[in-house]
């Protein structure tokens, strides 16, 4: 399964970024092999619509699930329509977030976890 994880750095031992739309990077990791690639989040420096830009980038990568700290309403809508499961409640490193996902320790919200524009100026 390919999982997208919002990240503050470019490897599995970097911290997860709890912001979805404004995270610096998104790590795409295979949950079985732990092979991964990293891309810069196009929403990070966007003047507006950061969550939608990040969500569309993830949809374009054809992943199965997303792990992040929080997700706002616009991004949640885009991801839901693309049948990408969103998992929240992760913290620590990217590697730990993947391990927590595999152990079933993360939340799978059925609605956005924050209001729009929550990640701005943080």
GROMACS .gro file of C-alpha atoms in nm:
model
  122
    1UNK     CA    1   0.000   0.000   0.000
    2UNK     CA    2   0.132   0.344  -0.092
    3UNK     CA    3   0.088   0.601   0.184
    4UNK     CA    4   0.141   0.976   0.167
    5UNK     CA    5   0.276   1.137   0.485
    6UNK     CA    6   0.315   1.510   0.548
    7UNK     CA    7   0.675   1.574   0.647
    8UNK     CA    8   0.924   1.834   0.767
    9UNK     CA    9   1.215   1.657   0.598
   10UNK     CA   10   1.318   1.418   0.323
   11UNK     CA   11   1.372   1.085   0.498
   12UNK     CA   12   1.181   0.841   0.715
   13UNK     CA   13   1.348   0.957   1.035
   14UNK     CA   14   1.239   1.320   0.992
   15UNK     CA   15   0.937   1.451   1.184
   16UNK     CA   16   0.585   1.432   1.052
   17UNK     CA   17   0.439   1.776   0.979
   18UNK     CA   18   0.096   1.805   1.145
   19UNK     CA   19  -0.018   2.061   0.885
   20UNK     CA   20  -0.150   1.915   0.563
   21UNK     CA   21  -0.178   2.204   0.318
   22UNK     CA   22   0.130   2.389   0.444
   23UNK     CA   23   0.363   2.095   0.508
   24UNK     CA   24   0.700   2.136   0.339
   25UNK     CA   25   0.720   1.785   0.194
   26UNK     CA   26   0.504   1.485   0.126
   27UNK     CA   27   0.668   1.144   0.158
   28UNK     CA   28   0.522   0.860  -0.047
   29UNK     CA   29   0.610   0.530   0.118
   30UNK     CA   30   0.531   0.167   0.044
   31UNK     CA   31   0.406   0.036   0.378
   32UNK     CA   32   0.548  -0.313   0.314
   33UNK     CA   33   0.890  -0.251   0.157
   34UNK     CA   34   0.942   0.094   0.318
   35UNK     CA   35   1.076   0.223  -0.015
   36UNK     CA   36   0.989   0.590  -0.048
   37UNK     CA   37   1.009   0.904  -0.255
   38UNK     CA   38   0.965   1.265  -0.152
   39UNK     CA   39   0.817   1.563  -0.329
   40UNK     CA   40   0.778   1.927  -0.231
   41UNK     CA   41   0.425   2.018  -0.133
   42UNK     CA   42   0.290   2.263  -0.394
   43UNK     CA   43   0.057   2.410  -0.131
   44UNK     CA   44   0.330   2.513   0.113
   45UNK     CA   45   0.394   2.857  -0.035
   46UNK     CA   46   0.061   2.906  -0.213
   47UNK     CA   47  -0.106   3.239  -0.130
   48UNK     CA   48  -0.439   3.058  -0.098
   49UNK     CA   49  -0.592   2.717  -0.155
   50UNK     CA   50  -0.298   2.533   0.001
   51UNK     CA   51  -0.505   2.236   0.110
   52UNK     CA   52  -0.665   2.193  -0.230
   53UNK     CA   53  -0.325   2.217  -0.406
   54UNK     CA   54  -0.171   1.960  -0.171
   55UNK     CA   55  -0.473   1.730  -0.201
   56UNK     CA   56  -0.469   1.744  -0.581
   57UNK     CA   57  -0.096   1.665  -0.585
   58UNK     CA   58  -0.166   1.358  -0.372
   59UNK     CA   59  -0.457   1.251  -0.592
   60UNK     CA   60  -0.227   1.280  -0.896
   61UNK     CA   61   0.024   1.046  -0.727
   62UNK     CA   62  -0.243   0.772  -0.703
   63UNK     CA   63  -0.186   0.677  -0.339
   64UNK     CA   64  -0.405   0.465  -0.113
   65UNK     CA   65  -0.395   0.660   0.214
   66UNK     CA   66  -0.273   0.984   0.372
   67UNK     CA   67  -0.124   1.026   0.719
   68UNK     CA   68  -0.116   1.378   0.861
   69UNK     CA   69  -0.181   1.565   1.182
   70UNK     CA   70  -0.492   1.751   1.065
   71UNK     CA   71  -0.685   1.813   0.746
   72UNK     CA   72  -0.922   2.097   0.662
   73UNK     CA   73  -1.258   2.086   0.484
   74UNK     CA   74  -1.148   2.164   0.128
   75UNK     CA   75  -0.863   1.914   0.127
   76UNK     CA   76  -1.077   1.652   0.300
   77UNK     CA   77  -1.340   1.689   0.028
   78UNK     CA   78  -1.087   1.644  -0.255
   79UNK     CA   79  -0.928   1.340  -0.088
   80UNK     CA   80  -1.263   1.179  -0.005
   81UNK     CA   81  -1.389   1.216  -0.362
   82UNK     CA   82  -1.071   1.041  -0.479
   83UNK     CA   83  -1.130   0.755  -0.231
   84UNK     CA   84  -0.809   0.828  -0.041
   85UNK     CA   85  -0.842   0.732   0.324
   86UNK     CA   86  -0.718   0.999   0.564
   87UNK     CA   87  -0.553   0.906   0.895
   88UNK     CA   88  -0.478   1.156   1.171
   89UNK     CA   89  -0.339   1.151   1.521
   90UNK     CA   90   0.013   1.068   1.407
   91UNK     CA   91   0.318   1.227   1.566
   92UNK     CA   92   0.691   1.168   1.581
   93UNK     CA   93   0.886   1.052   1.278
   94UNK     CA   94   0.759   0.939   0.940
   95UNK     CA   95   0.875   0.585   1.022
   96UNK     CA   96   0.677   0.588   1.349
   97UNK     CA   97   0.368   0.717   1.168
   98UNK     CA   98   0.387   0.427   0.922
   99UNK     CA   99   0.437   0.178   1.207
  100UNK     CA  100   0.139   0.329   1.393
  101UNK     CA  101  -0.069   0.306   1.075
  102UNK     CA  102   0.019  -0.062   1.028
  103UNK     CA  103  -0.064  -0.129   1.395
  104UNK     CA  104  -0.406   0.038   1.358
  105UNK     CA  105  -0.325   0.313   1.609
  106UNK     CA  106  -0.428   0.614   1.398
  107UNK     CA  107  -0.768   0.779   1.374
  108UNK     CA  108  -0.965   0.768   1.049
  109UNK     CA  109  -1.193   1.073   1.070
  110UNK     CA  110  -1.511   1.089   0.867
  111UNK     CA  111  -1.498   1.470   0.856
  112UNK     CA  112  -1.233   1.747   0.850
  113UNK     CA  113  -1.036   1.781   1.174
  114UNK     CA  114  -0.976   2.158   1.154
  115UNK     CA  115  -1.136   2.464   0.996
  116UNK     CA  116  -1.015   2.607   0.665
  117UNK     CA  117  -0.692   2.814   0.680
  118UNK     CA  118  -0.580   2.646   1.005
  119UNK     CA  119  -0.219   2.594   0.889
  120UNK     CA  120  -0.151   2.953   0.783
  121UNK     CA  121   0.133   3.132   0.964
  122UNK     CA  122   0.229   2.829   1.170
   0.00000   0.00000   0.00000
